[in-house]
Coordinates of C-alpha atoms in Angstrom, one line a residue:
M1 CA 0.4 0.3 0.3
L2 CA 1.2 3.5 -0.9
T3 CA 2.2 5.5 2.0
L4 CA 1.7 9.0 1.6
R5 CA 5.2 11.8 3.1
K6 CA 4.8 14.3 5.5
P7 CA 5.5 17.5 5.0
T8 CA 4.7 18.5 1.5
I9 CA 1.5 19.0 0.1
L10 CA -0.9 16.9 0.6
S11 CA -3.1 17.1 -2.2
N12 CA 0.0 16.9 -4.7
E13 CA 1.5 14.2 -3.1
L14 CA -1.9 12.5 -3.8
A15 CA -2.1 13.4 -7.2
G16 CA 1.0 12.5 -8.5
A17 CA 0.1 8.8 -7.0
L18 CA -2.9 8.4 -8.2
E19 CA -1.1 9.6 -11.3
A20 CA 2.2 6.9 -11.6
Q21 CA -1.1 4.2 -10.7
I22 CA -2.3 5.4 -13.6
R23 CA 0.6 6.0 -15.9
A24 CA 1.6 2.0 -14.9
G25 CA -2.0 1.1 -15.5
D26 CA -3.1 0.3 -12.1
Y27 CA -6.5 2.1 -13.3
P28 CA -7.5 0.9 -16.4
A29 CA -9.2 3.4 -19.0
G30 CA -12.5 3.6 -18.4
T31 CA -12.5 2.7 -14.2
K32 CA -14.0 4.9 -12.2
L33 CA -11.6 6.0 -9.4
P34 CA -12.1 5.5 -5.4
S35 CA -14.0 7.5 -3.8
E36 CA -13.7 10.5 -2.0
A37 CA -14.3 8.7 1.1
Q38 CA -12.6 5.9 0.2
L39 CA -9.6 7.7 -0.5
C40 CA -10.1 9.7 2.7
A41 CA -10.4 6.4 4.7
R42 CA -6.9 4.7 2.5
Y43 CA -5.0 7.7 3.0
G44 CA -5.9 9.7 6.0
I45 CA -6.6 12.6 4.8
S46 CA -9.1 15.4 4.4
R47 CA -12.4 15.6 1.3
N48 CA -10.6 18.7 0.6
V49 CA -7.3 17.5 -0.1
V50 CA -9.0 14.7 -3.0
R51 CA -10.7 17.4 -4.4
E52 CA -7.6 19.8 -5.2
A53 CA -5.5 16.4 -6.1
L54 CA -8.5 14.9 -8.5
A55 CA -8.7 18.6 -10.2
R56 CA -5.0 18.4 -10.4
L57 CA -5.8 15.7 -12.0
K58 CA -8.9 16.4 -14.4
S59 CA -6.4 20.0 -15.5
S60 CA -3.9 17.1 -16.8
G61 CA -6.7 15.7 -19.0
L62 CA -6.1 11.8 -16.6
V63 CA -9.3 11.4 -15.7
E64 CA -12.6 13.4 -15.6
S65 CA -16.1 13.9 -13.6
R66 CA -19.3 12.2 -14.5
Q67 CA -22.3 14.1 -12.2
G68 CA -23.6 11.1 -10.3
A69 CA -21.6 8.8 -11.0
G70 CA -18.5 9.7 -10.0
V71 CA -14.8 10.0 -11.5
F72 CA -13.2 7.9 -14.1
V73 CA -9.7 7.6 -15.8
L74 CA -10.2 8.8 -19.7
S75 CA -8.4 6.9 -22.1
A76 CA -4.0 7.0 -22.9
S77 CA -5.1 9.0 -25.7
A78 CA -6.4 11.5 -23.6
H79 CA -3.6 12.3 -21.7
Q80 CA -2.7 15.6 -22.7
S81 CA -2.0 18.3 -20.7
F82 CA -0.8 20.1 -24.3
R83 CA -4.2 20.9 -26.5
I84 CA -4.2 22.9 -29.5
V85 CA -7.7 24.5 -30.1
T86 CA -8.5 26.4 -33.1
S87 CA -11.2 27.4 -35.2
E88 CA -11.9 27.0 -39.0
G89 CA -10.8 29.7 -41.4
D90 CA -8.1 31.2 -37.8
R91 CA -5.3 32.0 -39.9
L92 CA -3.0 33.8 -37.2
A93 CA -3.9 29.7 -35.7
L94 CA -2.6 28.4 -38.3
R95 CA 0.3 30.8 -39.4
K96 CA 1.2 29.2 -35.5
L97 CA 1.2 26.1 -36.1
F98 CA 3.5 25.9 -39.5
E99 CA 5.6 28.3 -36.8
L100 CA 6.0 25.2 -34.4
R101 CA 6.0 22.8 -37.5
L102 CA 9.3 24.0 -38.4
E103 CA 10.8 24.3 -35.0
V104 CA 9.7 20.5 -33.9
E105 CA 9.7 18.9 -37.9
V106 CA 12.9 20.5 -39.0
A107 CA 14.9 19.5 -36.0
A108 CA 13.9 16.0 -36.4
A109 CA 15.0 15.8 -40.2
S110 CA 17.6 16.4 -39.1
M111 CA 18.1 14.3 -36.2
A112 CA 16.7 11.5 -38.4
A113 CA 19.6 12.4 -41.2
R114 CA 22.2 11.6 -38.1
R115 CA 20.3 8.2 -36.4
R116 CA 18.7 6.7 -39.0
Q117 CA 18.2 2.9 -39.9
S118 CA 17.4 1.0 -43.0
E119 CA 14.2 -0.1 -42.5
Q120 CA 12.8 3.4 -41.9
L121 CA 14.9 5.2 -45.1
T122 CA 12.7 1.6 -46.9
R123 CA 9.5 2.2 -45.7
L124 CA 10.1 6.3 -46.6
E125 CA 11.0 5.5 -50.6
Q126 CA 8.1 2.7 -50.1
L127 CA 5.5 5.7 -49.9
L128 CA 7.7 8.7 -51.7
L129 CA 6.3 5.7 -54.4
R130 CA 2.0 5.8 -53.4
L131 CA 3.3 9.6 -53.3
T132 CA 3.2 9.1 -57.4
D133 CA 0.2 8.3 -57.8
N134 CA -2.0 8.4 -54.6
P135 CA -5.2 10.6 -55.2
Q136 CA -5.2 11.7 -51.8
P137 CA -1.4 12.6 -51.1
L138 CA -2.1 14.4 -47.8
Q139 CA -2.1 10.8 -46.2
I140 CA 1.0 9.6 -47.6
E141 CA 2.3 13.2 -46.7
Q142 CA 1.3 12.2 -43.3
Q143 CA 3.2 9.2 -42.9
M144 CA 5.8 10.1 -44.2
Q145 CA 6.3 13.3 -41.8
E146 CA 5.8 10.7 -38.8
C147 CA 7.9 8.1 -40.6
V148 CA 11.0 10.7 -40.5
A149 CA 9.6 11.7 -36.4
E150 CA 10.3 8.0 -36.0
A151 CA 13.4 8.1 -37.7
S152 CA 15.0 10.8 -35.2
G153 CA 15.4 8.1 -32.3
N154 CA 13.1 10.4 -29.9
E155 CA 10.2 9.0 -29.1
Y156 CA 8.8 12.4 -27.9
L157 CA 9.6 13.9 -31.0
S158 CA 7.2 10.8 -32.7
G159 CA 5.0 11.7 -30.3
F160 CA 4.1 15.4 -30.4
L161 CA 4.7 15.2 -34.1
A162 CA 1.1 12.7 -34.3
Y163 CA -0.3 14.6 -32.4
L164 CA 0.7 17.9 -33.9
N165 CA -1.0 16.2 -37.4
G166 CA -3.9 14.8 -35.1
A167 CA -4.6 18.7 -34.5
D168 CA -4.0 19.9 -37.2
R169 CA -6.5 20.2 -39.7
L170 CA -6.6 23.7 -40.3
A171 CA -4.2 23.1 -42.9
D172 CA -5.9 20.3 -44.8
G173 CA -8.7 22.3 -47.1
F174 CA -5.7 24.7 -48.4
L175 CA -2.9 21.9 -48.7
T176 CA -4.9 19.1 -50.3
V177 CA -6.1 22.1 -53.0
W178 CA -2.7 23.0 -53.7
W179 CA -1.0 19.6 -53.9
S180 CA -3.7 18.7 -56.5
Q181 CA -1.7 21.5 -58.6
H182 CA 1.5 21.0 -57.8
R183 CA 2.4 17.4 -57.5
A184 CA 5.3 17.2 -58.9
D185 CA 6.6 19.7 -56.9
L186 CA 5.3 17.7 -53.7
I187 CA 7.4 13.9 -55.2
R188 CA 10.8 16.8 -55.6
H189 CA 10.8 18.1 -52.0
W190 CA 10.1 14.5 -50.3
Q191 CA 13.1 12.8 -52.9
Q192 CA 15.4 15.5 -51.5
I193 CA 14.7 15.2 -48.0
I194 CA 15.4 11.4 -48.4
A195 CA 17.9 12.1 -49.6
A196 CA 19.9 14.1 -47.9
I197 CA 19.0 11.5 -44.9
R198 CA 19.9 8.8 -47.1
L199 CA 23.3 10.1 -47.6
G200 CA 24.0 10.5 -43.6
D201 CA 23.9 14.9 -44.3
P202 CA 21.9 16.0 -40.9
D203 CA 22.4 20.0 -42.4
L204 CA 21.1 19.1 -45.9
A205 CA 17.5 17.6 -44.9
R206 CA 18.0 20.9 -41.9
R207 CA 17.5 22.5 -45.1
E208 CA 15.0 20.5 -47.5
Y209 CA 13.2 20.2 -44.7
W210 CA 12.3 23.7 -44.3
R211 CA 12.1 25.2 -47.8
Y212 CA 9.0 21.9 -48.5
L213 CA 8.0 22.9 -45.2
L214 CA 7.7 26.9 -46.4
D215 CA 6.1 25.9 -49.9
S216 CA 3.9 24.2 -47.7
A217 CA 2.7 26.7 -45.7
E218 CA 2.4 29.1 -49.3
G219 CA -0.1 27.2 -50.1
C220 CA -2.0 27.8 -47.1
G221 CA -1.6 31.9 -48.0
I222 CA 0.9 31.9 -45.3
R223 CA 3.9 33.9 -46.3
G224 CA 7.2 35.4 -44.4
L225 CA 6.8 32.9 -42.5
Q226 CA 8.9 33.7 -39.1
G227 CA 10.4 36.7 -41.6
W228 CA 13.3 33.9 -43.0
E229 CA 14.0 34.5 -46.1
R230 CA 14.4 31.8 -48.4
T231 CA 18.1 31.4 -48.9
R232 CA 19.1 32.3 -45.4
M233 CA 18.7 28.0 -44.2
S234 CA 21.5 27.3 -46.4
N235 CA 23.8 30.7 -46.2
L236 CA 23.8 30.4 -42.3
A237 CA 26.9 33.1 -42.3
E238 CA 26.1 35.0 -38.9
P239 CA 29.0 32.8 -37.4
F240 CA 29.0 32.2 -33.0
A241 CA 33.0 31.7 -32.1
P242 CA 33.7 32.8 -29.4
L243 CA 37.4 33.2 -28.0
C244 CA 38.9 29.9 -26.4
A245 CA 41.0 29.6 -22.8
A246 CA 44.4 29.3 -23.0
P247 CA 45.7 26.2 -22.5
D248 CA 47.0 25.3 -18.4
A249 CA 50.9 27.1 -18.8
G250 CA 52.1 25.6 -16.2
P251 CA 51.6 21.7 -17.0
R252 CA 53.3 19.3 -14.5
R253 CA 55.1 16.3 -15.0
P254 CA 53.4 13.3 -14.5
R255 CA 53.5 11.0 -12.0
L256 CA 52.3 7.7 -14.4
P257 CA 56.4 6.9 -15.2
I258 CA 56.2 7.4 -19.2
P259 CA 58.4 5.0 -22.1
L260 CA 61.1 7.1 -24.4
G261 CA 59.3 7.0 -27.5
A262 CA 55.7 8.0 -25.9
C263 CA 53.5 9.9 -28.1
D264 CA 50.4 12.3 -28.3
C265 CA 48.7 11.2 -30.9
H266 CA 46.3 14.2 -31.8
M267 CA 47.7 18.5 -30.5
H268 CA 46.8 21.7 -32.5
V269 CA 49.0 25.2 -33.3
F270 CA 47.1 28.2 -33.2
W271 CA 48.6 31.0 -35.3
P272 CA 47.1 34.4 -34.3
E273 CA 44.6 35.7 -36.7
L274 CA 46.8 38.5 -38.0
Q275 CA 49.4 36.1 -39.5
R276 CA 47.1 33.2 -40.3
P277 CA 43.3 33.9 -40.5
F278 CA 40.6 32.0 -39.5
T279 CA 37.6 29.8 -41.8
P280 CA 34.5 32.8 -41.1
H281 CA 32.1 29.7 -40.9
R282 CA 33.9 28.5 -37.4
S283 CA 32.3 27.1 -34.3
Y284 CA 35.0 28.6 -31.6
T285 CA 38.6 31.4 -31.6
P286 CA 41.2 29.8 -30.3
P287 CA 44.5 31.7 -28.8
P288 CA 47.9 31.3 -30.2
S289 CA 48.9 28.3 -29.5
S290 CA 52.4 27.6 -31.3
L291 CA 55.1 24.7 -31.9
Q292 CA 57.3 26.2 -29.2
D293 CA 54.3 26.1 -26.9
Y294 CA 54.3 23.1 -27.1
M295 CA 57.6 21.9 -27.4
R296 CA 57.7 22.5 -23.9
V297 CA 54.6 20.7 -22.9
M298 CA 55.9 17.9 -24.1
D299 CA 58.9 18.5 -22.8
K300 CA 57.4 18.2 -19.5
L301 CA 55.9 15.2 -20.0
G302 CA 58.2 13.4 -21.3
L303 CA 57.4 12.8 -24.4
S304 CA 58.8 11.8 -27.9
R305 CA 56.7 12.0 -30.2
A306 CA 53.2 14.0 -31.5
V307 CA 50.7 14.2 -34.2
V308 CA 49.7 17.5 -35.2
V309 CA 46.1 17.3 -36.0
Q310 CA 44.3 20.5 -38.6
P311 CA 41.6 22.2 -36.6
S312 CA 38.6 23.3 -37.8
V313 CA 38.6 26.6 -37.4
Y314 CA 41.0 26.2 -40.7
G315 CA 39.3 24.6 -42.8
T316 CA 41.0 23.4 -46.0
D317 CA 44.4 25.8 -45.3
N318 CA 46.2 23.6 -44.0
H319 CA 50.1 26.0 -43.9
V320 CA 49.7 25.8 -40.2
T321 CA 49.9 22.0 -39.6
L322 CA 52.6 21.6 -42.4
E323 CA 54.5 24.6 -41.1
T324 CA 54.7 22.9 -37.8
L325 CA 55.6 19.4 -39.6
R326 CA 58.1 21.3 -41.7
Q327 CA 60.0 22.8 -38.3
G328 CA 58.8 19.8 -35.8
G329 CA 60.7 17.7 -37.9
D330 CA 60.9 12.9 -37.2
R331 CA 59.7 13.5 -34.0
F332 CA 56.4 15.1 -35.7
R333 CA 53.6 13.4 -38.3
G334 CA 50.9 15.2 -39.4
V335 CA 46.9 14.9 -40.1
V336 CA 45.5 17.1 -42.8
V337 CA 41.9 18.2 -44.1
I338 CA 41.6 18.5 -47.6
D339 CA 38.9 18.4 -51.1
P340 CA 38.0 15.1 -52.3
D341 CA 39.4 17.2 -55.9
T342 CA 43.3 18.1 -53.7
P343 CA 45.7 17.3 -56.3
M344 CA 48.4 13.9 -56.0
N345 CA 51.0 16.2 -56.6
E346 CA 49.8 18.0 -53.0
L347 CA 49.9 14.9 -51.1
L348 CA 52.5 13.4 -52.1
R349 CA 54.8 16.6 -50.8
M350 CA 52.0 16.7 -48.1
H351 CA 53.2 13.1 -47.5
A352 CA 57.0 13.9 -47.0
L353 CA 56.8 16.1 -44.6
G354 CA 55.1 13.3 -42.7
V355 CA 51.5 14.1 -43.2
R356 CA 50.0 10.7 -42.6
G357 CA 45.8 11.2 -42.2
V358 CA 43.0 13.1 -43.1
R359 CA 40.6 13.8 -40.7
I360 CA 36.9 14.5 -41.2
N361 CA 34.8 16.4 -38.3
L362 CA 31.7 15.9 -37.9
L363 CA 30.9 17.9 -34.5
F364 CA 32.5 20.9 -35.4
K365 CA 31.7 23.3 -38.9
S366 CA 35.3 22.6 -41.2
G367 CA 33.7 22.3 -44.8
V368 CA 33.5 18.2 -44.5
A369 CA 30.7 16.4 -45.0
V370 CA 30.0 12.7 -43.6
S371 CA 29.5 12.2 -47.4
D372 CA 32.9 12.8 -48.3
V373 CA 33.9 9.5 -46.5
R374 CA 34.0 7.1 -49.3
T375 CA 35.8 9.4 -51.2
L376 CA 37.7 11.0 -49.1
A377 CA 38.8 7.2 -48.3
A378 CA 39.3 6.3 -52.5
K379 CA 41.8 9.3 -52.9
V380 CA 44.6 8.4 -50.0
A381 CA 44.0 4.8 -49.9
P382 CA 47.5 4.4 -52.2
L383 CA 49.2 6.2 -50.3
G384 CA 48.8 4.2 -47.2
W385 CA 47.5 7.1 -44.8
H386 CA 44.3 6.6 -42.9
L387 CA 40.9 8.2 -41.8
Q388 CA 40.7 9.8 -38.4
I389 CA 36.9 11.4 -37.5
L390 CA 35.3 13.1 -34.7
L391 CA 32.1 12.3 -34.9
D392 CA 29.7 11.3 -31.9
V393 CA 28.7 7.9 -32.1
S394 CA 25.2 8.2 -29.9
E395 CA 24.2 9.8 -33.4
F396 CA 26.3 8.0 -36.0
S397 CA 23.8 5.4 -35.8
D398 CA 25.4 2.4 -38.5
I399 CA 29.2 3.2 -37.7
E400 CA 29.3 -0.5 -38.6
A401 CA 27.9 0.1 -42.3
S402 CA 29.6 3.4 -42.9
L403 CA 33.2 2.9 -41.2
G404 CA 33.7 -1.2 -41.5
R405 CA 34.2 -1.5 -45.2
L406 CA 36.3 1.2 -46.1
P407 CA 40.2 0.4 -48.1
V408 CA 41.5 2.7 -45.1
P409 CA 42.8 2.3 -41.4
V410 CA 40.1 4.8 -39.3
V411 CA 41.4 6.4 -36.1
I412 CA 37.9 7.2 -34.3
D413 CA 38.7 11.0 -31.9
H414 CA 38.6 10.8 -28.6
M415 CA 36.4 7.4 -27.4
G416 CA 33.6 8.7 -29.6
H417 CA 32.9 11.1 -28.0
L418 CA 30.5 9.7 -26.9
P419 CA 28.5 11.5 -23.6
P420 CA 29.2 8.6 -20.8
E421 CA 25.7 9.0 -19.4
F422 CA 25.0 6.6 -21.8
G423 CA 27.4 4.1 -20.9
P424 CA 29.5 1.4 -22.4
Q425 CA 26.1 -0.2 -23.5
H426 CA 24.8 2.4 -26.2
P427 CA 24.6 1.0 -29.5
G428 CA 26.2 3.1 -31.4
F429 CA 29.2 2.9 -28.9
V430 CA 28.8 -1.3 -29.1
S431 CA 28.8 -0.6 -32.6
M432 CA 32.6 1.0 -32.4
L433 CA 33.6 -1.6 -29.7
R434 CA 32.5 -4.5 -32.3
L435 CA 34.7 -2.9 -34.8
L436 CA 37.4 -2.8 -32.6
E437 CA 37.7 -6.1 -31.7
R438 CA 38.1 -6.7 -35.0
G439 CA 40.7 -4.5 -35.5
Q440 CA 38.8 -2.4 -38.4
L441 CA 39.8 1.0 -36.5
W442 CA 41.5 2.8 -33.5
V443 CA 39.9 5.0 -31.1
K444 CA 41.6 7.4 -28.9
L445 CA 41.7 7.4 -25.3
S446 CA 41.2 11.3 -25.0
G447 CA 38.7 14.0 -24.7
A448 CA 37.8 12.5 -21.2
E449 CA 37.7 16.9 -20.3
R450 CA 35.1 16.9 -23.2
I451 CA 32.7 14.8 -22.3
S452 CA 32.6 14.3 -18.5
A453 CA 29.8 15.8 -16.4
D454 CA 32.7 16.0 -13.7
R455 CA 36.1 17.8 -12.7
W456 CA 39.8 15.6 -13.3
P457 CA 39.8 12.3 -12.9
Y458 CA 36.9 12.6 -14.8
I459 CA 35.0 9.2 -12.8
D460 CA 32.1 9.3 -15.6
V461 CA 34.6 8.3 -17.9
R462 CA 36.3 5.5 -16.6
P463 CA 34.1 2.9 -17.6
L464 CA 34.1 4.1 -21.5
A465 CA 38.5 3.4 -20.9
E466 CA 37.8 0.3 -19.5
T467 CA 36.0 -1.0 -21.5
L468 CA 38.0 -0.4 -24.7
L469 CA 41.5 -0.7 -23.0
A470 CA 39.4 -4.3 -22.3
T471 CA 38.1 -4.9 -26.1
N472 CA 41.5 -4.4 -27.7
P473 CA 44.3 -2.8 -26.5
E474 CA 46.5 -3.2 -30.1
R475 CA 44.4 -0.6 -31.3
L476 CA 44.1 2.1 -28.7
L477 CA 46.0 5.2 -29.2
W478 CA 47.1 8.3 -25.2
A479 CA 46.5 12.1 -27.5
S480 CA 46.4 14.8 -24.8
D481 CA 44.1 16.9 -27.1
W482 CA 46.1 20.6 -26.4
P483 CA 45.8 23.3 -26.3
H484 CA 42.1 22.5 -25.5
T485 CA 39.9 24.3 -27.3
C486 CA 36.3 25.2 -26.8
L487 CA 35.7 22.9 -23.8
P488 CA 32.8 23.3 -22.2
G489 CA 34.3 23.1 -18.6
A490 CA 37.5 23.4 -16.6
M491 CA 40.5 23.3 -18.0
P492 CA 42.6 20.8 -17.9
N493 CA 46.1 19.9 -16.8
D494 CA 48.4 18.2 -19.6
G495 CA 50.3 16.1 -16.4
D496 CA 46.4 15.3 -15.1
L497 CA 45.7 13.3 -18.4
L498 CA 48.3 11.5 -19.4
D499 CA 48.0 9.7 -16.2
L500 CA 44.2 9.4 -16.5
L501 CA 45.8 6.5 -18.0
G502 CA 47.4 4.6 -15.7
L503 CA 44.1 5.4 -13.3
W504 CA 42.6 2.8 -16.7
T505 CA 45.1 0.9 -16.3
D506 CA 48.2 -0.5 -14.0
N507 CA 49.4 -2.9 -16.7
P508 CA 52.7 -1.1 -18.1
A509 CA 52.4 -3.6 -20.4
L510 CA 49.7 -2.0 -21.9
Q511 CA 50.7 1.5 -21.3
H512 CA 53.6 1.2 -23.5
R513 CA 51.7 -0.6 -26.1
V514 CA 49.4 2.2 -26.3
L515 CA 51.9 4.9 -25.4
V516 CA 55.1 3.9 -27.8
D517 CA 54.1 0.9 -30.2
N518 CA 50.3 2.1 -31.6
P519 CA 51.4 4.4 -32.9
A520 CA 54.5 4.2 -34.1
L521 CA 52.5 1.5 -35.8
L522 CA 49.8 3.5 -37.1
Y523 CA 51.4 6.3 -38.0
G524 CA 55.7 4.8 -38.7
F525 CA 57.8 6.2 -36.6
E526 CA 61.1 5.3 -36.3
P527 CA 62.5 3.6 -33.4
I528 CA 63.9 6.0 -31.2
E529 CA 67.5 4.4 -29.6
Q530 CA 68.2 4.4 -25.7
G531 CA 70.3 7.6 -25.4
Q532 CA 68.6 9.3 -28.8
P533 CA 68.2 13.0 -27.8
V534 CA 63.9 13.1 -27.3
G535 CA 63.8 16.6 -26.1
P536 CA 62.8 20.0 -27.7
D537 CA 64.7 21.3 -30.8
E538 CA 65.7 25.0 -29.5
K539 CA 65.7 25.5 -33.1
V540 CA 61.9 25.2 -33.7
S541 CA 61.5 28.7 -34.6
T542 CA 58.5 30.1 -32.6
L543 CA 55.4 30.0 -34.7

């Protein structure tokens, strides 16, 4: 028997308890609730408390009073505390509904491009075929809308859209006439939406769905919706690029014994913007962070080698990264960002400087899209390079299909950038683990400070790191991600980040493999002999 706690507002607690029982099915639809007298006796409360609780349930759409008969539970479809009340011909209401749909459905299309499953794509394509010759296109259209929402992987979105389609009957008359006269346009819109979702391009899916809704509103006589020009979605040129904090200037020496040949597999160099401009379409603005600055960190941590990675703020302008390789010498390797049409002679020049991979950044604006993966893989395969991919595995549903059959090695940044609250059992992380176990990709043990909700030692990330180490330590790399741009939390000390490896595994052989053996294999470093100098090169100029 449920007991009520004190002190509380008893009417709220009683309402909450009854609501939980209704939603759990203890009181099915059509069931009569206990009478006021029975509830008073059961919980030892007054009639006023009971009446206030019942009033709350009625306002939530869970129950209704029937005169002389009592209070009865409504059907689940009626359990709506949110209501859209419209009247025929109300254009203001119609405008508001389209504004709501723009926000909800455009977001759903973007999520669908990242998360859709193959069966959902098949369903959309089948509906598209039916749309071409069906005399009632509105019904098919609504099914397609709901299929996109389902493909978003967010049941709240799909449920809300189903509710919207049930509530929004205002547009039906307008759209029936409009689409009968413009069926070819309707089909074209859906062809482009489905193509963007199939391609896995969330930005393109947003744009195509946005244009489709604007045409739908136009068909209902709604113009200038939200004041957006038709080109605005495709020309998002108002950059928001906040200045990032500088890295910790006093890295401490790690407690973990660092073996000769240890490599930092992910760091960046940034010149002052006046010296080398950033792309205007960026997500952040980094502070100047030179090679000389980094080599002081490198020396303090006891690292012998490093991999400089092209950051998103430079787009495909690799000048800073290549100059870093030229000045850093054999101790450095590089990962660049290129266009699919970059000439082979340019790639060979990069290879001679130490480039061994191409980066595809799917989290921050970089000018490279998920659709470029296969093209770039084929482009760099003859050079023996790899693809380095920054993504959130919780929003990339087909990792195995997309990344498991490429002609080059694949490296995943920052443990798949998985929010740690999902845990290692998340399907996207599990898919990554399967590829890791088969040796089809590499994963960087880095980015804990990015994805954790905690401070060092980032306890919530530890299950992810330990699962990766248990799965296949022969395909794992350690990286600092210096100078830690665009961090959501506190700036870490780089010595603390290196010590994380010792907290995740106390096996010296595994530590050596992650720090020395694996990077040497992937990036092609030559063996370092005892006594060979590995400190900072005093001849390196300030960049």
